[in-house]
Coordinates of C-alpha atoms in Angstrom, one line a residue:
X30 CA -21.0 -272.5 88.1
X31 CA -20.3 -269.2 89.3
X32 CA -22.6 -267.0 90.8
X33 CA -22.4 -263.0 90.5
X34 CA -23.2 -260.6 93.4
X35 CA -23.6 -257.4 92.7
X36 CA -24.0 -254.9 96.0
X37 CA -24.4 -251.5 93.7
X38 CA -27.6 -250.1 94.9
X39 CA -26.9 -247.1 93.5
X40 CA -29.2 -247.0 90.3
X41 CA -32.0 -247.9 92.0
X42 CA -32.5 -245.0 94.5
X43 CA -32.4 -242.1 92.3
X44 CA -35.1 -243.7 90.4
X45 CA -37.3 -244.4 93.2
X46 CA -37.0 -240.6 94.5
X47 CA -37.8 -239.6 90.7
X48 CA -40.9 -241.8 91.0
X49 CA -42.1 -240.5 94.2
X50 CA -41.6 -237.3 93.5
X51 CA -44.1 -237.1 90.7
X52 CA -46.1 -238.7 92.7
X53 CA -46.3 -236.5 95.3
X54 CA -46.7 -233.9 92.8
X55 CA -49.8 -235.5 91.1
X56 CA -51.4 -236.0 94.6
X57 CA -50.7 -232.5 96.0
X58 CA -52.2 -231.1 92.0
X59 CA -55.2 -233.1 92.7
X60 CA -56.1 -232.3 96.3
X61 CA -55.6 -228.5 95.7
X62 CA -58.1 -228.6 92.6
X63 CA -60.7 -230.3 94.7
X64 CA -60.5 -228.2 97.3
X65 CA -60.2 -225.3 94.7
X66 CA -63.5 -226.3 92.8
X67 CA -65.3 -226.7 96.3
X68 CA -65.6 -223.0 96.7
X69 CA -68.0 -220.9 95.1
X70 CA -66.7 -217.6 94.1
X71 CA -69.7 -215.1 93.9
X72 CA -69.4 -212.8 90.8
X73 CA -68.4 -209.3 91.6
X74 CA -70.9 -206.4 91.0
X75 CA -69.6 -204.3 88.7
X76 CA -71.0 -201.0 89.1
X77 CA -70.6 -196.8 88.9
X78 CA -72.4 -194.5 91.6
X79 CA -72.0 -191.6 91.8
X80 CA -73.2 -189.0 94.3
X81 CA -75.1 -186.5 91.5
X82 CA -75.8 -183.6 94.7
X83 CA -76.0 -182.4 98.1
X84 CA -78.5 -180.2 98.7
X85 CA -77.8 -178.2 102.6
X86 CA -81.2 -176.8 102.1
X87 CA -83.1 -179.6 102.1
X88 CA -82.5 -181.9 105.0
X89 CA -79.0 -182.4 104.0
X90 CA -80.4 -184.2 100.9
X91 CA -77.6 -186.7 99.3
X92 CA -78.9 -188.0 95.6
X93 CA -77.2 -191.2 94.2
X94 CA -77.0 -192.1 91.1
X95 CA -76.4 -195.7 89.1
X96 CA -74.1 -194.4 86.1
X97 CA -73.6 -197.8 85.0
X98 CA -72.6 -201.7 85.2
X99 CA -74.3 -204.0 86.8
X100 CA -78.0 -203.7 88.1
X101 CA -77.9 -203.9 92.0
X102 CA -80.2 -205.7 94.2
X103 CA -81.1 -203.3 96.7
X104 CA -81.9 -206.0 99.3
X105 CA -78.7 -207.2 99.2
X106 CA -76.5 -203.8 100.0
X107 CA -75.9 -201.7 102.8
X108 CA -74.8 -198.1 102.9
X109 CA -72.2 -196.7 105.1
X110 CA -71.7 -193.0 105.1
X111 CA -68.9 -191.0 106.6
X112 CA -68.4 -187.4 107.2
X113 CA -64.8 -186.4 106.5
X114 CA -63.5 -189.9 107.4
X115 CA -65.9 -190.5 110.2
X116 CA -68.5 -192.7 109.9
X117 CA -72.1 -191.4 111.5
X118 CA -73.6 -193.5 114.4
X119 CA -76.9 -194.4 111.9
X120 CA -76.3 -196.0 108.3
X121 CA -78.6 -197.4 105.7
X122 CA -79.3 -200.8 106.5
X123 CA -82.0 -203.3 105.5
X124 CA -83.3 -202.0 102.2
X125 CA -85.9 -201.0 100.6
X126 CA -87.9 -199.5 103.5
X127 CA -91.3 -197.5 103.7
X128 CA -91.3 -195.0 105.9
X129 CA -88.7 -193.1 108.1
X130 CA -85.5 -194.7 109.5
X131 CA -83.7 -193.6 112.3
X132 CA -80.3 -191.1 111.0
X133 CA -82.0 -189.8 108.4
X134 CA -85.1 -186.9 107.8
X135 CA -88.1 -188.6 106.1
X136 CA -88.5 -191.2 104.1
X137 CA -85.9 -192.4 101.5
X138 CA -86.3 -191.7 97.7
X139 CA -86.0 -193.3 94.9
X140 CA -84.7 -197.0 94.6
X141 CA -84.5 -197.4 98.3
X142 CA -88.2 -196.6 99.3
X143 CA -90.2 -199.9 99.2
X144 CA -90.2 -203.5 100.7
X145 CA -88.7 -206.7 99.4
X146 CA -92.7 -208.0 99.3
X147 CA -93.5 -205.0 97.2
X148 CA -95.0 -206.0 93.9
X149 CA -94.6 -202.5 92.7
X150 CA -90.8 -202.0 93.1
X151 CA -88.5 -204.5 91.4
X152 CA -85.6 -204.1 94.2
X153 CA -83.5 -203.5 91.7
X154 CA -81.5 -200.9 91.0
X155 CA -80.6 -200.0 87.6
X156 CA -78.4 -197.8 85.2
X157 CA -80.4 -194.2 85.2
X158 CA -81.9 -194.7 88.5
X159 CA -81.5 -192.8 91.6
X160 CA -81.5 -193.1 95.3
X161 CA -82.2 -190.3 97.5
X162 CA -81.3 -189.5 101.3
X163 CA -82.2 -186.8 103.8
X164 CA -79.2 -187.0 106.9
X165 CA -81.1 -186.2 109.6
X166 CA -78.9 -183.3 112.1
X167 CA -79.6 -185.9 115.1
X168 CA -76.8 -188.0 113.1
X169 CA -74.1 -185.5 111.4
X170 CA -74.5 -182.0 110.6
X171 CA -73.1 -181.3 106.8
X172 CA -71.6 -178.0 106.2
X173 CA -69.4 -176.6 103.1
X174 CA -66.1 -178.0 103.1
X175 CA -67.2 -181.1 104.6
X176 CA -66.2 -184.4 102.6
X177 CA -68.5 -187.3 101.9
X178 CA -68.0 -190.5 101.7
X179 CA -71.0 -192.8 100.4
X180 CA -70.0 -196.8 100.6
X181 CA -71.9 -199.6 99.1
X182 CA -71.6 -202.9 100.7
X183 CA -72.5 -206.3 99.1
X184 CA -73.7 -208.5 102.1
X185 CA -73.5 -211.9 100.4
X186 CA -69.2 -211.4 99.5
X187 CA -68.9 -208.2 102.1
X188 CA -67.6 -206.5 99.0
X189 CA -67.8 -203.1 98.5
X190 CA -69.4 -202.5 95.1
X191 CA -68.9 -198.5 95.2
X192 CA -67.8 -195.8 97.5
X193 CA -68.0 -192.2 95.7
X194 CA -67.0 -189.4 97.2
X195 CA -67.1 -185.0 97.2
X196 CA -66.5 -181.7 98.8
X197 CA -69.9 -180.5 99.6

């Protein structure tokens, strides 16, 4: 009896490197859709402000209004405002507030005076409503020709939801 050698290896490597190859694929697919559905991604706020007026005459008043989209949780934004691309030295931070707050003349109007334990405001602010600022001269002094720049933070994404702007 005769026994046969054969010393072709040839068939078998191509088909190993085939089988390898898908699964290194497979693995790779399944480790980036873990790590994929691990993150939460937070639901942008879809909204339109818009800065209805500026009145010089009265403290430098700035009236915002919620034109539509998305009701905003006031406790969750900040507002940054800049005065032809610089931004002033005192902002609107920690929302709703009662009383005066350093930057600006007064108290704040509208959807941002309150407290977040204040039964009688919702926090919320809602197509129709308005918001209401008086920039004190301590922080920037507005005159005609002067550009505004009103921009609404989300703090929980660090997104900014809206940032209208005008020629006063």
């Amino acid at each position: 009896m005769r026994l046969l050698i054969f010393y072709n290896n040839s068939a078998v490597s191509p088909v190993i490197g085939v089988i390898l190859l898908i699964a290194i694929t497979v693995a790779s697919s399944g480790a980036a859709f873990i790590m994929m559905n691990n993150y939460e991604l937070e639901k942008p706020v879809i909204t339109l402000i818009e800065i209805e007026s500026i009145d010089l005459l009265n403290h430098q008043e700035v009236i915002l209004v919620h034109k539509g989209g998305e009701s905003i949780d006031i406790t969750q934004i900040n507002i940054h405002i800049s005065i032809n691309d610089e931004m002033l030295d005192h902002n609107l931070v920690n929302l709703p507030v009662i009383g005066g707050i350093a930057g600006f003349y007064g108290a704040l109007g509208g959807v941002f005076w309150g407290s977040p334990s204040n039964q009688s405001h919702d926090n919320r602010w809602d197509p129709g409503e308005y918001g209401n600022f008086k920039i004190a001269s301590s922080n920037a002094v507005l005159k005609t020709g002067d550009r505004i720049k009103v921009t609404i933070v989300h703090n929980p994404t660090n997104m900014v939801i809206s940032s209208p702007s005008c020629i006063i």
